[in-house]
GROMACS .gro file of C-alpha atoms in nm:
model
  457
    1MET     CA    1  -0.009  -0.006   0.001
    2VAL     CA    2   0.137   0.344  -0.085
    3GLN     CA    3   0.171   0.589   0.217
    4VAL     CA    4   0.031   0.941   0.150
    5ALA     CA    5   0.304   1.171   0.152
    6HIS     CA    6   0.319   1.431   0.431
    7GLY     CA    7   0.533   1.746   0.482
    8LYS     CA    8   0.591   2.035   0.243
    9SER     CA    9   0.897   1.892   0.120
   10LYS     CA   10   0.750   1.539   0.020
   11LEU     CA   11   0.454   1.688  -0.135
   12ARG     CA   12   0.676   1.909  -0.333
   13ASP     CA   13   0.865   1.615  -0.474
   14VAL     CA   14   0.538   1.416  -0.580
   15VAL     CA   15   0.401   1.710  -0.750
   16ARG     CA   16   0.771   1.786  -0.927
   17SER     CA   17   0.782   1.394  -1.026
   18ALA     CA   18   0.427   1.413  -1.132
   19VAL     CA   19   0.522   1.729  -1.383
   20VAL     CA   20   0.835   1.563  -1.505
   21LEU     CA   21   0.649   1.254  -1.575
   22GLY     CA   22   0.393   1.426  -1.781
   23ARG     CA   23   0.668   1.601  -1.989
   24ALA     CA   24   0.855   1.244  -2.065
   25ASP     CA   25   0.710   1.133  -2.391
   26ARG     CA   26   1.004   0.843  -2.374
   27PRO     CA   27   1.176   0.655  -2.122
   28PRO     CA   28   1.444   0.827  -1.921
   29PRO     CA   29   1.812   0.756  -2.004
   30GLY     CA   30   1.953   0.449  -1.884
   31SER     CA   31   1.585   0.305  -1.835
   32ARG     CA   32   1.521  -0.059  -1.921
   33CYS     CA   33   1.170   0.014  -2.055
   34LYS     CA   34   1.157   0.027  -2.401
   35LEU     CA   35   0.964   0.288  -2.607
   36ALA     CA   36   0.662   0.062  -2.721
   37GLY     CA   37   0.605  -0.004  -2.347
   38TRP     CA   38   0.661   0.361  -2.214
   39PRO     CA   39   0.293   0.479  -2.234
   40GLU     CA   40   0.172   0.187  -2.007
   41ALA     CA   41   0.469   0.203  -1.772
   42ARG     CA   42   0.426   0.612  -1.744
   43ARG     CA   43   0.070   0.553  -1.668
   44GLN     CA   44   0.118   0.314  -1.399
   45ARG     CA   45   0.400   0.547  -1.241
   46MET     CA   46   0.155   0.847  -1.265
   47GLU     CA   47  -0.113   0.646  -1.061
   48ALA     CA   48   0.142   0.529  -0.813
   49LEU     CA   49   0.202   0.904  -0.737
   50LEU     CA   50  -0.158   1.012  -0.742
   51VAL     CA   51  -0.231   0.818  -0.414
   52GLN     CA   52   0.036   1.007  -0.216
   53LEU     CA   53  -0.156   1.321  -0.265
   54PRO     CA   54  -0.372   1.452   0.034
   55ALA     CA   55  -0.743   1.465  -0.044
   56ASN     CA   56  -0.833   1.807   0.089
   57PRO     CA   57  -0.615   2.110  -0.009
   58ALA     CA   58  -0.762   2.323   0.253
   59GLU     CA   59  -0.597   2.097   0.514
   60GLU     CA   60  -0.273   2.113   0.329
   61PRO     CA   61  -0.159   2.440   0.224
   62ALA     CA   62   0.156   2.317   0.108
   63LEU     CA   63   0.004   2.268  -0.236
   64SER     CA   64  -0.104   2.546  -0.423
   65THR     CA   65  -0.361   2.607  -0.704
   66ARG     CA   66  -0.109   2.604  -0.947
   67ASP     CA   67   0.034   2.264  -0.760
   68TRP     CA   68  -0.288   2.115  -0.833
   69ALA     CA   69  -0.313   2.256  -1.211
   70GLY     CA   70   0.024   2.111  -1.267
   71ILE     CA   71  -0.109   1.774  -1.140
   72LEU     CA   72  -0.421   1.748  -1.338
   73TRP     CA   73  -0.206   1.831  -1.633
   74ALA     CA   74   0.050   1.557  -1.575
   75THR     CA   75  -0.241   1.311  -1.514
   76ALA     CA   76  -0.399   1.382  -1.842
   77ARG     CA   77  -0.086   1.380  -2.026
   78CYS     CA   78  -0.007   1.025  -1.888
   79LYS     CA   79  -0.359   0.931  -1.952
   80ALA     CA   80  -0.366   0.814  -1.574
   81LYS     CA   81  -0.713   0.706  -1.404
   82ALA     CA   82  -0.773   0.996  -1.165
   83PRO     CA   83  -0.898   0.872  -0.820
   84ARG     CA   84  -1.210   1.029  -0.679
   85ALA     CA   85  -1.006   1.185  -0.437
   86LEU     CA   86  -0.808   1.400  -0.667
   87GLN     CA   87  -1.110   1.487  -0.838
   88ASP     CA   88  -1.267   1.601  -0.540
   89ALA     CA   89  -0.946   1.776  -0.409
   90ALA     CA   90  -0.895   1.955  -0.736
   91THR     CA   91  -1.235   2.089  -0.729
   92LYS     CA   92  -1.174   2.248  -0.417
   93ALA     CA   93  -0.867   2.387  -0.528
   94VAL     CA   94  -1.027   2.596  -0.817
   95HIS     CA   95  -1.281   2.707  -0.569
   96LEU     CA   96  -1.026   2.831  -0.327
   97PRO     CA   97  -0.781   2.944  -0.582
   98SER     CA   98  -0.434   3.040  -0.407
   99THR     CA   99  -0.255   3.381  -0.453
  100GLY     CA  100  -0.028   3.377  -0.752
  101VAL     CA  101  -0.279   3.183  -0.985
  102THR     CA  102  -0.223   3.261  -1.369
  103SER     CA  103  -0.428   3.209  -1.678
  104SER     CA  104  -0.208   2.917  -1.775
  105ASP     CA  105  -0.339   2.741  -1.443
  106ALA     CA  106  -0.667   2.766  -1.543
  107ALA     CA  107  -0.619   2.686  -1.912
  108ARG     CA  108  -0.449   2.354  -1.768
  109CYS     CA  109  -0.724   2.268  -1.555
  110PHE     CA  110  -0.981   2.299  -1.846
  111TRP     CA  111  -0.771   2.103  -2.076
  112ALA     CA  112  -0.707   1.814  -1.845
  113ALA     CA  113  -1.052   1.789  -1.771
  114ALA     CA  114  -1.142   1.777  -2.129
  115THR     CA  115  -0.881   1.516  -2.178
  116LEU     CA  116  -0.988   1.313  -1.902
  117GLN     CA  117  -1.365   1.370  -1.989
  118TRP     CA  118  -1.438   1.507  -1.652
  119THR     CA  119  -1.791   1.643  -1.677
  120GLU     CA  120  -1.842   1.743  -1.303
  121GLU     CA  121  -2.043   2.047  -1.316
  122GLU     CA  122  -1.889   2.191  -0.974
  123PHE     CA  123  -1.524   2.143  -1.097
  124LEU     CA  124  -1.587   2.326  -1.433
  125ARG     CA  125  -1.775   2.631  -1.277
  126GLY     CA  126  -1.513   2.665  -1.004
  127ALA     CA  127  -1.225   2.673  -1.320
  128ARG     CA  128  -1.475   2.899  -1.465
  129SER     CA  129  -1.495   3.138  -1.200
  130MET     CA  130  -1.113   3.108  -1.156
  131ALA     CA  131  -1.067   3.165  -1.548
  132GLN     CA  132  -1.288   3.479  -1.594
  133PRO     CA  133  -1.114   3.764  -1.405
  134LEU     CA  134  -0.764   3.630  -1.567
  135LEU     CA  135  -0.882   3.652  -1.939
  136PRO     CA  136  -0.709   3.981  -2.006
  137GLN     CA  137  -0.383   3.816  -1.931
  138CYS     CA  138  -0.445   3.465  -2.119
  139SER     CA  139  -0.206   3.386  -2.410
  140GLU     CA  140  -0.340   3.264  -2.746
  141GLN     CA  141  -0.274   2.898  -2.664
  142ASP     CA  142  -0.471   2.949  -2.306
  143LEU     CA  143  -0.758   3.101  -2.466
  144SER     CA  144  -0.786   2.847  -2.742
  145ASN     CA  145  -0.704   2.565  -2.516
  146MET     CA  146  -0.984   2.684  -2.282
  147ALA     CA  147  -1.233   2.735  -2.579
  148TRP     CA  148  -1.159   2.378  -2.702
  149ALA     CA  149  -1.193   2.224  -2.384
  150CYS     CA  150  -1.502   2.369  -2.299
  151ALA     CA  151  -1.676   2.308  -2.628
  152SER     CA  152  -1.568   1.947  -2.608
  153LEU     CA  153  -1.744   1.888  -2.276
  154GLY     CA  154  -2.056   2.089  -2.394
  155PHE     CA  155  -1.957   2.334  -2.072
  156ASN     CA  156  -2.116   2.657  -2.198
  157PRO     CA  157  -2.287   2.848  -1.907
  158CYS     CA  158  -2.409   3.217  -1.983
  159GLY     CA  159  -2.241   3.209  -2.323
  160TRP     CA  160  -1.914   3.119  -2.154
  161ILE     CA  161  -1.758   3.005  -2.496
  162SER     CA  162  -1.828   3.330  -2.692
  163GLU     CA  163  -1.696   3.528  -2.406
  164LEU     CA  164  -1.351   3.311  -2.461
  165VAL     CA  165  -1.356   3.373  -2.845
  166GLY     CA  166  -1.461   3.745  -2.787
  167ALA     CA  167  -1.163   3.757  -2.572
  168TYR     CA  168  -0.932   3.567  -2.837
  169ALA     CA  169  -1.074   3.785  -3.103
  170ALA     CA  170  -1.009   4.114  -2.927
  171LYS     CA  171  -0.672   4.049  -2.842
  172PHE     CA  172  -0.534   3.831  -3.137
  173GLY     CA  173  -0.811   3.865  -3.407
  174ASN     CA  174  -0.653   4.178  -3.571
  175ALA     CA  175  -0.277   4.131  -3.427
  176GLU     CA  176   0.024   4.218  -3.641
  177GLU     CA  177   0.191   3.940  -3.568
  178PRO     CA  178   0.020   3.595  -3.743
  179SER     CA  179  -0.186   3.377  -3.529
  180SER     CA  180  -0.113   3.001  -3.448
  181PRO     CA  181  -0.329   2.815  -3.711
  182GLN     CA  182  -0.391   2.547  -3.439
  183ALA     CA  183  -0.537   2.828  -3.215
  184VAL     CA  184  -0.737   2.979  -3.476
  185ALA     CA  185  -0.890   2.646  -3.593
  186ASN     CA  186  -0.938   2.537  -3.197
  187VAL     CA  187  -1.132   2.864  -3.146
  188LEU     CA  188  -1.369   2.852  -3.486
  189TRP     CA  189  -1.417   2.488  -3.393
  190SER     CA  190  -1.523   2.575  -3.045
  191LEU     CA  191  -1.742   2.825  -3.156
  192ALA     CA  192  -1.916   2.616  -3.406
  193LYS     CA  193  -1.977   2.355  -3.160
  194ALA     CA  194  -2.137   2.615  -2.938
  195PHE     CA  195  -2.353   2.734  -3.221
  196GLU     CA  196  -2.460   2.377  -3.293
  197GLY     CA  197  -2.597   2.373  -2.876
  198GLY     CA  198  -2.816   2.678  -2.943
  199PHE     CA  199  -2.585   2.918  -2.743
  200GLY     CA  200  -2.419   3.094  -3.035
  201GLU     CA  201  -2.650   3.436  -3.079
  202GLN     CA  202  -2.315   3.645  -3.149
  203ALA     CA  203  -2.142   3.334  -3.348
  204HIS     CA  204  -2.172   3.529  -3.711
  205ASP     CA  205  -2.003   3.854  -3.548
  206LEU     CA  206  -1.723   3.676  -3.376
  207ALA     CA  207  -1.636   3.450  -3.686
  208ALA     CA  208  -1.611   3.793  -3.866
  209GLN     CA  209  -1.376   3.939  -3.607
  210LEU     CA  210  -1.152   3.639  -3.683
  211GLU     CA  211  -1.106   3.709  -4.043
  212THR     CA  212  -0.805   3.874  -4.024
  213GLY     CA  213  -0.640   3.638  -3.810
  214ILE     CA  214  -0.752   3.342  -4.032
  215LEU     CA  215  -0.597   3.499  -4.337
  216CYS     CA  216  -0.297   3.575  -4.180
  217CYS     CA  217  -0.223   3.238  -4.023
  218LEU     CA  218  -0.284   3.061  -4.357
  219PRO     CA  219   0.057   3.075  -4.484
  220SER     CA  220   0.198   2.835  -4.206
  221ALA     CA  221  -0.162   2.636  -4.163
  222ARG     CA  222  -0.135   2.258  -4.221
  223PRO     CA  223  -0.420   2.051  -4.384
  224GLN     CA  224  -0.585   1.963  -4.088
  225HIS     CA  225  -0.595   2.348  -4.000
  226VAL     CA  226  -0.755   2.440  -4.309
  227ALA     CA  227  -0.992   2.184  -4.310
  228ASN     CA  228  -1.130   2.258  -3.918
  229ILE     CA  229  -1.170   2.624  -4.025
  230LEU     CA  230  -1.384   2.543  -4.350
  231TRP     CA  231  -1.580   2.322  -4.165
  232SER     CA  232  -1.633   2.553  -3.861
  233LEU     CA  233  -1.745   2.816  -4.104
  234ALA     CA  234  -1.950   2.603  -4.299
  235LYS     CA  235  -2.094   2.458  -3.958
  236LEU     CA  236  -2.160   2.827  -3.847
  237GLY     CA  237  -2.361   2.926  -4.166
  238ALA     CA  238  -2.149   3.244  -4.145
  239PRO     CA  239  -2.261   3.464  -4.430
  240LEU     CA  240  -1.942   3.472  -4.633
  241ASP     CA  241  -1.874   3.620  -4.986
  242THR     CA  242  -1.791   3.293  -5.154
  243GLU     CA  243  -1.606   3.455  -5.436
  244GLY     CA  244  -1.423   3.695  -5.181
  245LYS     CA  245  -1.075   3.686  -5.001
  246LEU     CA  246  -1.157   3.448  -4.713
  247VAL     CA  247  -1.281   3.160  -4.910
  248ASN     CA  248  -1.062   3.209  -5.192
  249SER     CA  249  -0.779   3.215  -4.980
  250LEU     CA  250  -0.895   2.898  -4.790
  251SER     CA  251  -0.963   2.706  -5.089
  252THR     CA  252  -0.606   2.821  -5.266
  253ARG     CA  253  -0.416   2.710  -4.933
  254MET     CA  254  -0.581   2.368  -4.949
  255ASN     CA  255  -0.498   2.328  -5.295
  256ASP     CA  256  -0.154   2.377  -5.237
  257LEU     CA  257  -0.152   2.094  -4.966
  258LEU     CA  258  -0.333   1.875  -5.168
  259GLU     CA  259  -0.033   1.625  -5.189
  260GLU     CA  260   0.015   1.612  -4.823
  261ALA     CA  261  -0.343   1.602  -4.700
  262GLU     CA  262  -0.512   1.310  -4.549
  263ILE     CA  263  -0.843   1.213  -4.717
  264GLN     CA  264  -1.048   1.317  -4.407
  265HIS     CA  265  -0.917   1.690  -4.453
  266LEU     CA  266  -1.009   1.662  -4.834
  267ALA     CA  267  -1.363   1.526  -4.786
  268THR     CA  268  -1.405   1.782  -4.489
  269SER     CA  269  -1.299   2.059  -4.707
  270ALA     CA  270  -1.500   1.965  -5.027
  271TRP     CA  271  -1.823   1.932  -4.779
  272ALA     CA  272  -1.729   2.271  -4.642
  273ILE     CA  273  -1.707   2.434  -4.964
  274ALA     CA  274  -2.024   2.308  -5.086
  275ARG     CA  275  -2.190   2.396  -4.779
  276LEU     CA  276  -2.058   2.755  -4.775
  277HIS     CA  277  -2.181   2.798  -5.163
  278GLY     CA  278  -2.523   2.685  -5.089
  279SER     CA  279  -2.747   2.655  -5.413
  280GLN     CA  280  -2.472   2.857  -5.616
  281GLN     CA  281  -2.217   2.652  -5.804
  282ALA     CA  282  -1.839   2.681  -5.709
  283ALA     CA  283  -1.653   2.972  -5.857
  284ALA     CA  284  -1.301   3.110  -5.860
  285ALA     CA  285  -1.035   2.945  -5.634
  286SER     CA  286  -1.310   2.709  -5.493
  287LYS     CA  287  -1.344   2.552  -5.824
  288ASP     CA  288  -0.998   2.503  -5.889
  289PHE     CA  289  -0.930   2.307  -5.573
  290LEU     CA  290  -1.227   2.065  -5.654
  291ARG     CA  291  -1.085   2.033  -6.018
  292SER     CA  292  -0.733   1.944  -5.872
  293LEU     CA  293  -0.887   1.722  -5.598
  294ALA     CA  294  -1.059   1.517  -5.856
  295ASP     CA  295  -0.793   1.503  -6.091
  296PHE     CA  296  -0.575   1.392  -5.761
  297LEU     CA  297  -0.820   1.111  -5.690
  298ARG     CA  298  -0.883   0.981  -6.048
  299THR     CA  299  -0.517   0.950  -6.169
  300ALA     CA  300  -0.407   0.772  -5.862
  301ARG     CA  301  -0.115   0.513  -5.942
  302VAL     CA  302  -0.148   0.185  -5.771
  303LYS     CA  303   0.129  -0.077  -5.718
  304LYS     CA  304  -0.122  -0.399  -5.775
  305ARG     CA  305  -0.387  -0.436  -6.011
  306SER     CA  306  -0.618  -0.541  -5.711
  307ASP     CA  307  -0.579  -0.236  -5.539
  308SER     CA  308  -0.815   0.018  -5.533
  309PRO     CA  309  -0.677   0.334  -5.642
  310TRP     CA  310  -0.840   0.584  -5.352
  311SER     CA  311  -0.751   0.330  -5.071
  312ALA     CA  312  -0.402   0.257  -5.226
  313ARG     CA  313  -0.324   0.628  -5.166
  314PHE     CA  314  -0.518   0.720  -4.872
  315GLU     CA  315  -0.502   0.519  -4.521
  316GLY     CA  316  -0.824   0.542  -4.339
  317LEU     CA  317  -1.032   0.566  -4.624
  318PHE     CA  318  -1.405   0.524  -4.522
  319LEU     CA  319  -1.727   0.524  -4.723
  320SER     CA  320  -1.857   0.844  -4.570
  321HIS     CA  321  -1.556   0.993  -4.738
  322ILE     CA  322  -1.655   0.853  -5.067
  323SER     CA  323  -2.039   0.976  -5.012
  324ILE     CA  324  -1.941   1.329  -4.882
  325LEU     CA  325  -1.705   1.393  -5.197
  326CYS     CA  326  -1.975   1.275  -5.414
  327TRP     CA  327  -2.240   1.488  -5.262
  328SER     CA  328  -2.028   1.775  -5.243
  329TYR     CA  329  -1.930   1.787  -5.634
  330ALA     CA  330  -2.299   1.693  -5.726
  331ARG     CA  331  -2.403   2.019  -5.518
  332VAL     CA  332  -2.185   2.271  -5.666
  333MET     CA  333  -2.001   2.105  -5.964
  334VAL     CA  334  -2.303   1.907  -6.135
  335ALA     CA  335  -2.249   2.028  -6.469
  336GLU     CA  336  -1.859   1.976  -6.482
  337ARG     CA  337  -1.712   1.703  -6.697
  338VAL     CA  338  -1.490   1.653  -6.390
  339THR     CA  339  -1.768   1.570  -6.188
  340ARG     CA  340  -1.879   1.264  -6.415
  341GLN     CA  341  -1.541   1.150  -6.411
  342LEU     CA  342  -1.509   1.166  -6.014
  343LEU     CA  343  -1.845   0.977  -6.011
  344SER     CA  344  -1.730   0.722  -6.233
  345SER     CA  345  -1.418   0.662  -6.046
  346ALA     CA  346  -1.598   0.664  -5.707
  347ILE     CA  347  -1.814   0.358  -5.788
  348GLN     CA  348  -1.497   0.160  -5.832
  349GLN     CA  349  -1.434   0.232  -5.476
  350LEU     CA  350  -1.785   0.109  -5.348
  351GLU     CA  351  -1.724  -0.266  -5.368
  352PRO     CA  352  -1.491  -0.303  -5.051
  353PHE     CA  353  -1.762  -0.148  -4.857
  354THR     CA  354  -2.064  -0.312  -4.994
  355SER     CA  355  -1.914  -0.622  -4.970
  356THR     CA  356  -1.874  -0.634  -4.580
  357GLY     CA  357  -2.285  -0.662  -4.587
  358ALA     CA  358  -2.376  -0.316  -4.412
  359ILE     CA  359  -2.333   0.034  -4.456
  360LYS     CA  360  -2.461   0.360  -4.310
  361ALA     CA  361  -2.814   0.447  -4.427
  362GLN     CA  362  -2.713   0.825  -4.460
  363GLU     CA  363  -2.396   0.738  -4.669
  364HIS     CA  364  -2.646   0.517  -4.884
  365ALA     CA  365  -2.892   0.815  -4.931
  366ASN     CA  366  -2.588   1.076  -4.984
  367LEU     CA  367  -2.462   0.856  -5.289
  368LEU     CA  368  -2.792   0.786  -5.435
  369TRP     CA  369  -2.864   1.162  -5.443
  370ALA     CA  370  -2.516   1.265  -5.594
  371TYR     CA  371  -2.597   1.034  -5.892
  372ALA     CA  372  -2.958   1.133  -5.925
  373GLU     CA  373  -2.881   1.509  -5.936
  374ALA     CA  374  -2.596   1.458  -6.194
  375ALA     CA  375  -2.863   1.225  -6.391
  376GLU     CA  376  -3.128   1.495  -6.392
  377LYS     CA  377  -2.930   1.811  -6.447
  378THR     CA  378  -2.651   1.694  -6.656
  379TRP     CA  379  -2.695   1.338  -6.805
  380ALA     CA  380  -3.073   1.403  -6.904
  381ALA     CA  381  -2.970   1.642  -7.192
  382SER     CA  382  -2.709   1.385  -7.303
  383MET     CA  383  -2.763   1.142  -7.585
  384GLN     CA  384  -2.509   0.897  -7.410
  385LYS     CA  385  -2.649   0.810  -7.075
  386PRO     CA  386  -2.434   0.631  -6.844
  387PHE     CA  387  -2.630   0.320  -6.807
  388ALA     CA  388  -2.328   0.089  -6.739
  389MET     CA  389  -2.199   0.308  -6.455
  390LEU     CA  390  -2.578   0.348  -6.311
  391ARG     CA  391  -2.666  -0.035  -6.346
  392ARG     CA  392  -2.318  -0.110  -6.139
  393LEU     CA  393  -2.431   0.172  -5.873
  394VAL     CA  394  -2.777  -0.014  -5.850
  395LEU     CA  395  -2.608  -0.378  -5.829
  396LEU     CA  396  -2.401  -0.245  -5.517
  397LEU     CA  397  -2.648  -0.014  -5.327
  398CYS     CA  398  -2.961  -0.218  -5.389
  399ASP     CA  399  -2.820  -0.560  -5.327
  400PRO     CA  400  -3.095  -0.746  -5.101
  401LYS     CA  401  -2.823  -0.858  -4.863
  402LEU     CA  402  -2.691  -0.520  -4.800
  403ARG     CA  403  -2.801  -0.410  -4.448
  404LEU     CA  404  -2.845  -0.029  -4.391
  405THR     CA  405  -2.734   0.089  -4.023
  406GLY     CA  406  -2.912   0.357  -3.871
  407GLU     CA  407  -3.211   0.344  -4.130
  408SER     CA  408  -3.493   0.589  -4.062
  409ALA     CA  409  -3.788   0.728  -4.236
  410SER     CA  410  -3.601   1.024  -4.349
  411SER     CA  411  -3.313   0.822  -4.486
  412PHE     CA  412  -3.573   0.585  -4.639
  413ALA     CA  413  -3.731   0.861  -4.812
  414ALA     CA  414  -3.412   1.029  -4.957
  415SER     CA  415  -3.316   0.708  -5.085
  416THR     CA  416  -3.641   0.581  -5.262
  417LYS     CA  417  -3.649   0.971  -5.382
  418ALA     CA  418  -3.307   0.965  -5.560
  419LEU     CA  419  -3.369   0.630  -5.702
  420ALA     CA  420  -3.687   0.729  -5.854
  421ARG     CA  421  -3.495   1.028  -6.026
  422LEU     CA  422  -3.205   0.781  -6.193
  423PRO     CA  423  -3.235   0.664  -6.529
  424LEU     CA  424  -3.202   0.291  -6.449
  425GLY     CA  425  -3.255   0.111  -6.779
  426SER     CA  426  -3.241  -0.245  -6.718
  427ALA     CA  427  -3.142  -0.216  -6.364
  428GLU     CA  428  -3.479  -0.081  -6.297
  429PRO     CA  429  -3.644  -0.385  -6.170
  430GLN     CA  430  -3.364  -0.445  -5.887
  431ALA     CA  431  -3.442  -0.085  -5.772
  432ARG     CA  432  -3.797  -0.167  -5.741
  433ARG     CA  433  -3.737  -0.492  -5.545
  434TRP     CA  434  -3.495  -0.283  -5.306
  435MET     CA  435  -3.755  -0.027  -5.265
  436GLN     CA  436  -4.044  -0.274  -5.182
  437ALA     CA  437  -3.840  -0.438  -4.930
  438ALA     CA  438  -3.732  -0.104  -4.779
  439SER     CA  439  -4.076  -0.011  -4.769
  440VAL     CA  440  -4.168  -0.316  -4.574
  441ARG     CA  441  -3.880  -0.264  -4.323
  442GLN     CA  442  -3.987   0.079  -4.272
  443CYS     CA  443  -4.337  -0.017  -4.215
  444LYS     CA  444  -4.261  -0.280  -3.970
  445ARG     CA  445  -4.017  -0.051  -3.780
  446SER     CA  446  -4.303   0.217  -3.771
  447HIS     CA  447  -4.521  -0.054  -3.588
  448GLY     CA  448  -4.238  -0.193  -3.343
  449LEU     CA  449  -4.238  -0.515  -3.571
  450GLU     CA  450  -3.861  -0.474  -3.679
  451GLU     CA  451  -3.674  -0.821  -3.705
  452LEU     CA  452  -3.409  -0.844  -3.404
  453PRO     CA  453  -3.058  -1.005  -3.525
  454PRO     CA  454  -3.026  -1.374  -3.407
  455GLN     CA  455  -2.866  -1.414  -3.071
  456GLU     CA  456  -2.589  -1.649  -3.039
  457ALA     CA  457  -2.615  -1.973  -2.850
   0.00000   0.00000   0.00000
């Protein structure tokens, strides 16, 4: 049994050891621990230190609020399991902050809570009370970390996230020095999450105040930063000029980063651009990015004939990425030749996913909508309708053995409506059979008669 440390010097040693352990990303020199085993070894060492701490900070003044903030930060860094006593002690520490507490201490408390998924209201309210008077002193990282943490935890009393974003915009939104791309992306993402929760009345004004900061940080922004900024602006529904400087600059930057971006970044960016353009067709730099992306996907070279081009180029390719890309191009580039080429290439990517026997109903609906939109608005006027491509689409998506997860009345309606718009030719009988079977499933579901999967003996 580990004894609780007593005395000022011993407690300081525990705090110091915890912080050093939190900073150690690899085993110390001379250690027999291998790099692969270090995360688990570090976690265990941290948990052994945590049980040596006092349960009540009020009874042990040797530890300051800054000490507790450092302990929380180190606990989160080590992915250690925090004992209940630590959570209680940390809650008391933020409600009774000692002199000398700084904005970084408050930011560490919030960051640790989000990383450890602490949702205790009392702790978060105490951390907010501690942080509020310190906002003018906050660094860019402090504000972005607190905004990110609160949005991650869904903690937004009295528009707290808007207050954090407002403080960031006032201090760094128009700064002469370029802002950190990570900080800008975090702040915008937090604002978008708060707006989703119904607390973002000032969201559009705050986003507008960040425009200069966004533009200044783009030269050093990486694909994830650009994708997150675009996603946030689209989620906010910010009234942006889609041919203006901001959207053009974001599209141009993502185009420059095409070769190093992951499929998640590319699909997210395409979706956001389509959302920002609304019902209008893509223009200017947005169109250049989407054209380059389509060519990039379509002309992928593979080492083996059996490899699927997109999955050979990208690790972590999911059907959600394919459906998002198809939806985005059909929405804002439907009349472009490159869209037909992308849709033709996308069908070649579907079989590995449909062969598993189940796909998400929303992905099913998005894919059918994209092909129906192209068929109705572009291919209908063509004498050469892509019947072979559509037949393969129906064979894959209307396979009676294919199960749709998360199927609902809205996804069923979207899929059947899209199928009815497609010129199916010889594939029409299979599409009709699928619609009939789906209709029966929907009817059973609405009456609580949906069949349950068989139980294992």
